[in-house]
PDB file of C-alpha atoms in Angstrom:
ATOM      1  CA  UNK V   1    -104.635   7.892  -0.667  1.00 64.00           C
ATOM      2  CA  UNK V   2    -106.990   8.176   2.302  1.00 70.00           C
ATOM      3  CA  UNK V   3    -107.948   5.017   4.170  1.00 65.00           C
ATOM      4  CA  UNK V   4    -111.711   5.401   4.517  1.00 64.00           C
ATOM      5  CA  UNK V   5    -114.140   4.382   7.248  1.00 61.00           C
ATOM      6  CA  UNK V   6    -114.892   0.990   5.619  1.00 67.00           C
ATOM      7  CA  UNK V   7    -111.362  -0.223   6.388  1.00 66.00           C
ATOM      8  CA  UNK V   8    -110.960  -2.265   9.548  1.00 67.00           C
ATOM      9  CA  UNK V   9    -107.948  -1.899  11.818  1.00 64.00           C
ATOM     10  CA  UNK V  10    -105.640  -4.907  11.548  1.00 65.00           C
ATOM     11  CA  UNK V  11    -107.167  -6.198   8.266  1.00 72.00           C
ATOM     12  CA  UNK V  12    -104.943  -6.109   5.174  1.00 77.00           C
ATOM     13  CA  UNK V  13    -105.937  -3.957   2.207  1.00 76.00           C
ATOM     14  CA  UNK V  14    -104.265  -5.075  -1.038  1.00 78.00           C
ATOM     15  CA  UNK V  15    -103.500  -2.183  -3.395  1.00 76.00           C
ATOM     16  CA  UNK V  16    -102.916  -3.620  -6.875  1.00 79.00           C
ATOM     17  CA  UNK V  17    -101.909  -1.793 -10.053  1.00 80.00           C
ATOM     18  CA  UNK V  18    -101.574  -2.949 -13.650  1.00 82.00           C
ATOM     19  CA  UNK V  19     -98.767  -1.562 -15.812  1.00 82.00           C
ATOM     20  CA  UNK V  20     -99.073  -2.377 -19.528  1.00 82.00           C
ATOM     21  CA  UNK V  21     -96.916  -0.972 -22.300  1.00 84.00           C
ATOM     22  CA  UNK V  22     -98.635  -3.158 -24.992  1.00 82.00           C
ATOM     23  CA  UNK V  23     -95.263  -4.734 -25.960  1.00 87.00           C
ATOM     24  CA  UNK V  24     -94.067  -6.549 -22.826  1.00 87.00           C
ATOM     25  CA  UNK V  25     -96.264  -8.755 -20.657  1.00 86.00           C
ATOM     26  CA  UNK V  26     -98.196  -6.555 -18.196  1.00 82.00           C
ATOM     27  CA  UNK V  27     -96.883  -6.249 -14.665  1.00 83.00           C
ATOM     28  CA  UNK V  28     -99.213  -6.234 -11.670  1.00 81.00           C
ATOM     29  CA  UNK V  29     -97.335  -4.973  -8.613  1.00 80.00           C
ATOM     30  CA  UNK V  30     -99.220  -5.038  -5.332  1.00 82.00           C
ATOM     31  CA  UNK V  31     -98.617  -3.387  -1.992  1.00 79.00           C
ATOM     32  CA  UNK V  32    -100.342  -4.626   1.166  1.00 82.00           C
ATOM     33  CA  UNK V  33    -101.436  -1.968   3.652  1.00 79.00           C
ATOM     34  CA  UNK V  34    -102.573  -2.789   7.196  1.00 78.00           C
ATOM     35  CA  UNK V  35    -104.384   0.170   8.793  1.00 73.00           C
ATOM     36  CA  UNK V  36    -103.904   0.735  12.499  1.00 76.00           C
ATOM     37  CA  UNK V  37    -106.632   1.881  14.848  1.00 77.00           C
ATOM     38  CA  UNK V  38    -106.679   5.457  16.066  1.00 86.00           C
ATOM     39  CA  UNK V  39    -106.324   6.031  19.768  1.00 90.00           C
ATOM     40  CA  UNK V  40    -109.585   6.945  21.457  1.00 94.00           C
ATOM     41  CA  UNK V  41    -110.151   9.843  23.828  1.00 95.00           C
ATOM     42  CA  UNK V  42    -111.923   9.445  27.135  1.00 96.00           C
ATOM     43  CA  UNK V  43    -114.656  11.702  28.517  1.00 97.00           C
ATOM     44  CA  UNK V  44    -116.284  10.989  31.894  1.00 98.00           C
ATOM     45  CA  UNK V  45    -118.966  12.485  34.141  1.00 98.00           C
ATOM     46  CA  UNK V  46    -120.413  11.793  37.564  1.00 98.00           C
ATOM     47  CA  UNK V  47    -123.885  12.673  38.833  1.00 98.00           C
ATOM     48  CA  UNK V  48    -125.958  12.141  41.963  1.00 98.00           C
ATOM     49  CA  UNK V  49    -129.748  11.925  42.175  1.00 98.00           C
ATOM     50  CA  UNK V  50    -129.946  14.134  45.308  1.00 97.00           C
ATOM     51  CA  UNK V  51    -127.268  16.738  46.120  1.00 97.00           C
ATOM     52  CA  UNK V  52    -128.927  17.710  49.447  1.00 97.00           C
ATOM     53  CA  UNK V  53    -129.915  14.463  51.162  1.00 97.00           C
ATOM     54  CA  UNK V  54    -131.030  14.201  54.766  1.00 96.00           C
ATOM     55  CA  UNK V  55    -128.732  12.347  57.154  1.00 95.00           C
ATOM     56  CA  UNK V  56    -129.586   8.639  56.909  1.00 95.00           C
ATOM     57  CA  UNK V  57    -131.054   8.894  53.378  1.00 97.00           C
ATOM     58  CA  UNK V  58    -130.019   6.753  50.416  1.00 98.00           C
ATOM     59  CA  UNK V  59    -128.673   8.470  47.293  1.00 98.00           C
ATOM     60  CA  UNK V  60    -127.563   7.079  43.913  1.00 99.00           C
ATOM     61  CA  UNK V  61    -124.391   7.958  42.004  1.00 99.00           C
ATOM     62  CA  UNK V  62    -123.889   7.444  38.263  1.00 99.00           C
ATOM     63  CA  UNK V  63    -120.432   7.465  36.682  1.00 99.00           C
ATOM     64  CA  UNK V  64    -120.514   7.614  32.878  1.00 98.00           C
ATOM     65  CA  UNK V  65    -117.830   7.539  30.213  1.00 98.00           C
ATOM     66  CA  UNK V  66    -117.482   7.375  26.468  1.00 97.00           C
ATOM     67  CA  UNK V  67    -114.906   7.377  23.714  1.00 96.00           C
ATOM     68  CA  UNK V  68    -115.111  10.716  21.869  1.00 96.00           C
ATOM     69  CA  UNK V  69    -113.113   9.650  18.778  1.00 93.00           C
ATOM     70  CA  UNK V  70    -115.101   8.017  15.948  1.00 89.00           C
ATOM     71  CA  UNK V  71    -113.307   4.751  14.979  1.00 84.00           C
ATOM     72  CA  UNK V  72    -110.885   5.229  17.875  1.00 90.00           C
ATOM     73  CA  UNK V  73    -110.107   2.567  20.468  1.00 93.00           C
ATOM     74  CA  UNK V  74    -109.924   2.794  24.254  1.00 94.00           C
ATOM     75  CA  UNK V  75    -107.869  -0.292  25.141  1.00 89.00           C
ATOM     76  CA  UNK V  76    -109.197  -0.932  28.637  1.00 94.00           C
ATOM     77  CA  UNK V  77    -111.200   1.371  30.870  1.00 97.00           C
ATOM     78  CA  UNK V  78    -111.096   1.114  34.667  1.00 98.00           C
ATOM     79  CA  UNK V  79    -113.443   3.097  36.917  1.00 98.00           C
ATOM     80  CA  UNK V  80    -112.590   3.395  40.607  1.00 98.00           C
ATOM     81  CA  UNK V  81    -114.444   5.286  43.304  1.00 98.00           C
ATOM     82  CA  UNK V  82    -113.180   5.364  46.883  1.00 98.00           C
ATOM     83  CA  UNK V  83    -116.202   6.329  48.978  1.00 98.00           C
ATOM     84  CA  UNK V  84    -115.376   9.237  51.287  1.00 98.00           C
ATOM     85  CA  UNK V  85    -116.151   9.385  55.000  1.00 97.00           C
ATOM     86  CA  UNK V  86    -119.866   9.942  55.515  1.00 97.00           C
ATOM     87  CA  UNK V  87    -121.054   7.501  52.825  1.00 98.00           C
ATOM     88  CA  UNK V  88    -121.783   3.778  53.204  1.00 98.00           C
ATOM     89  CA  UNK V  89    -122.242   1.498  50.175  1.00 98.00           C
ATOM     90  CA  UNK V  90    -125.664  -0.187  49.867  1.00 98.00           C
ATOM     91  CA  UNK V  91    -125.001  -3.910  49.369  1.00 98.00           C
ATOM     92  CA  UNK V  92    -125.797  -5.306  45.889  1.00 98.00           C
ATOM     93  CA  UNK V  93    -126.722  -1.885  44.452  1.00 98.00           C
ATOM     94  CA  UNK V  94    -123.858  -1.721  41.914  1.00 99.00           C
ATOM     95  CA  UNK V  95    -125.028  -2.129  38.288  1.00 98.00           C
ATOM     96  CA  UNK V  96    -123.820  -1.295  34.793  1.00 98.00           C
ATOM     97  CA  UNK V  97    -125.859   0.481  32.120  1.00 96.00           C
ATOM     98  CA  UNK V  98    -125.172   0.718  28.380  1.00 95.00           C
ATOM     99  CA  UNK V  99    -124.337  -1.309  25.315  1.00 93.00           C
ATOM    100  CA  UNK V 100    -121.915  -4.198  24.955  1.00 94.00           C
ATOM    101  CA  UNK V 101    -119.236  -4.685  25.973  1.00 95.00           C
ATOM    102  CA  UNK V 102    -120.353  -4.847  29.583  1.00 96.00           C
ATOM    103  CA  UNK V 103    -117.745  -4.631  32.351  1.00 98.00           C
ATOM    104  CA  UNK V 104    -115.583  -7.727  32.771  1.00 97.00           C
ATOM    105  CA  UNK V 105    -115.441  -6.929  36.493  1.00 98.00           C
ATOM    106  CA  UNK V 106    -117.902  -4.946  38.616  1.00 98.00           C
ATOM    107  CA  UNK V 107    -117.426  -4.997  42.388  1.00 98.00           C
ATOM    108  CA  UNK V 108    -117.337  -3.181  45.699  1.00 98.00           C
ATOM    109  CA  UNK V 109    -114.848  -4.043  48.422  1.00 98.00           C
ATOM    110  CA  UNK V 110    -114.102  -2.033  51.574  1.00 96.00           C
ATOM    111  CA  UNK V 111    -115.788   1.096  50.228  1.00 97.00           C
ATOM    112  CA  UNK V 112    -114.011   1.000  46.850  1.00 98.00           C
ATOM    113  CA  UNK V 113    -116.166   0.652  43.737  1.00 98.00           C
ATOM    114  CA  UNK V 114    -114.363  -0.868  40.719  1.00 99.00           C
ATOM    115  CA  UNK V 115    -115.527  -1.519  37.156  1.00 98.00           C
ATOM    116  CA  UNK V 116    -113.271  -2.815  34.388  1.00 98.00           C
ATOM    117  CA  UNK V 117    -114.251  -2.654  30.724  1.00 98.00           C
ATOM    118  CA  UNK V 118    -112.469  -4.342  27.786  1.00 96.00           C
ATOM    119  CA  UNK V 119    -111.632  -2.445  24.572  1.00 94.00           C
ATOM    120  CA  UNK V 120    -114.215   0.165  23.582  1.00 95.00           C
ATOM    121  CA  UNK V 121    -114.401   0.841  19.835  1.00 91.00           C
ATOM    122  CA  UNK V 122    -117.551   2.971  19.567  1.00 94.00           C
ATOM    123  CA  UNK V 123    -118.644   6.350  20.962  1.00 96.00           C
ATOM    124  CA  UNK V 124    -121.628   5.113  22.999  1.00 97.00           C
ATOM    125  CA  UNK V 125    -121.962   6.093  26.651  1.00 97.00           C
ATOM    126  CA  UNK V 126    -121.582   3.430  29.336  1.00 98.00           C
ATOM    127  CA  UNK V 127    -122.304   3.913  33.035  1.00 98.00           C
ATOM    128  CA  UNK V 128    -122.171   2.310  36.430  1.00 99.00           C
ATOM    129  CA  UNK V 129    -124.656   3.126  39.181  1.00 99.00           C
ATOM    130  CA  UNK V 130    -124.595   2.459  42.884  1.00 99.00           C
ATOM    131  CA  UNK V 131    -126.366   3.566  46.033  1.00 99.00           C
ATOM    132  CA  UNK V 132    -124.949   4.845  49.295  1.00 98.00           C
ATOM    133  CA  UNK V 133    -126.407   5.860  52.632  1.00 98.00           C
ATOM    134  CA  UNK V 134    -125.411   9.210  54.123  1.00 97.00           C
ATOM    135  CA  UNK V 135    -124.192   7.799  57.446  1.00 96.00           C
ATOM    136  CA  UNK V 136    -123.665   9.151  60.973  1.00 91.00           C
ATOM    137  CA  UNK V 137    -120.114  10.329  60.145  1.00 94.00           C
ATOM    138  CA  UNK V 138    -121.598  12.967  57.808  1.00 94.00           C
ATOM    139  CA  UNK V 139    -122.329  16.366  59.302  1.00 94.00           C
ATOM    140  CA  UNK V 140    -125.269  18.516  58.252  1.00 93.00           C
ATOM    141  CA  UNK V 141    -124.113  21.437  56.109  1.00 95.00           C
ATOM    142  CA  UNK V 142    -120.598  20.020  55.471  1.00 96.00           C
ATOM    143  CA  UNK V 143    -119.815  19.107  51.860  1.00 97.00           C
ATOM    144  CA  UNK V 144    -118.917  15.515  51.029  1.00 97.00           C
ATOM    145  CA  UNK V 145    -116.907  15.448  47.790  1.00 97.00           C
ATOM    146  CA  UNK V 146    -117.061  12.088  46.042  1.00 97.00           C
ATOM    147  CA  UNK V 147    -114.484  11.777  43.259  1.00 97.00           C
ATOM    148  CA  UNK V 148    -114.141   8.912  40.792  1.00 98.00           C
ATOM    149  CA  UNK V 149    -111.212   8.019  38.549  1.00 98.00           C
ATOM    150  CA  UNK V 150    -111.821   6.803  34.994  1.00 98.00           C
ATOM    151  CA  UNK V 151    -108.608   5.581  33.359  1.00 98.00           C
ATOM    152  CA  UNK V 152    -107.803   3.943  30.014  1.00 95.00           C
ATOM    153  CA  UNK V 153    -104.016   3.813  30.748  1.00 91.00           C
ATOM    154  CA  UNK V 154    -103.286   5.891  27.597  1.00 90.00           C
ATOM    155  CA  UNK V 155    -104.983   9.260  28.074  1.00 90.00           C
ATOM    156  CA  UNK V 156    -104.674  11.258  31.299  1.00 93.00           C
ATOM    157  CA  UNK V 157    -107.325   9.863  33.682  1.00 96.00           C
ATOM    158  CA  UNK V 158    -110.609  11.706  34.043  1.00 96.00           C
ATOM    159  CA  UNK V 159    -111.581  12.486  37.663  1.00 98.00           C
ATOM    160  CA  UNK V 160    -115.240  13.474  37.696  1.00 98.00           C
ATOM    161  CA  UNK V 161    -116.561  14.583  41.082  1.00 97.00           C
ATOM    162  CA  UNK V 162    -119.853  15.631  42.582  1.00 96.00           C
ATOM    163  CA  UNK V 163    -120.461  17.372  45.916  1.00 96.00           C
ATOM    164  CA  UNK V 164    -123.229  16.400  48.320  1.00 96.00           C
ATOM    165  CA  UNK V 165    -124.267  18.621  51.243  1.00 96.00           C
ATOM    166  CA  UNK V 166    -126.220  16.615  53.835  1.00 95.00           C
ATOM    167  CA  UNK V 167    -129.094  18.309  55.646  1.00 94.00           C
ATOM    168  CA  UNK V 168    -130.277  17.612  59.170  1.00 89.00           C
ATOM    169  CA  UNK V 169    -133.288  15.375  59.648  1.00 81.00           C
ATOM    170  CA  UNK V 170    -136.414  17.080  60.871  1.00 72.00           C
ATOM    171  CA  UNK V 171    -136.707  16.674  64.627  1.00 65.00           C
ATOM    172  CA  UNK V 172    -139.773  15.467  66.509  1.00 66.00           C
ATOM    173  CA  UNK V 173    -141.395  16.985  69.548  1.00 61.00           C
TER     174      UNK V 173
END
C-alpha cells in the first residue's frame, strides 16, 4: 500500500476490511495508520543588486530559501548574516518577501541580521532583503565577502555568499 498525496501527516487513516465466509458472522478488522511527514531539504541563495558599488553607495542583499521536497517539512528555519567589515546596515531596511508563513522574528542588532521562520511545508521561495552602505572601512578593489547562514537544525546549514568589490568614487578637480 502506498500512502498517497491526499493523506495528511499526523491524521489517522483507518484501513478496514470485511471477511465473510457466508456461514459465520462477517468480521471487520481495522488497522489505524498515522502517516508521518517527510523531512524537507533546504536550498538557499544570496544575491546583491550591485557587485561593484562605489565607496559610500547603498546596495541591497537578498537571501532566499526554499524546501525542495514536495510534502516535506522544514521544522524551523533561521537565517543569520553577520555583516563584514566595510558594510553598514541601513536602519529599517530589513523586509521579508514571499508567502505565509512570514518570519516570526526579523531583526538587525549590532550588524547581525536574523530572521526566524516557523515550519515550512511547501516548496515556495521565501526571502529577506536589506540594504547596507559600503562604508569608509572598505577599500577600493578589495573584495568584501558577505556570507549568510540558513539553518533548519536538521539538514547541514546552507551558507550562501556573494562577493562585492568596491570601486573608488570619481574625484573632482
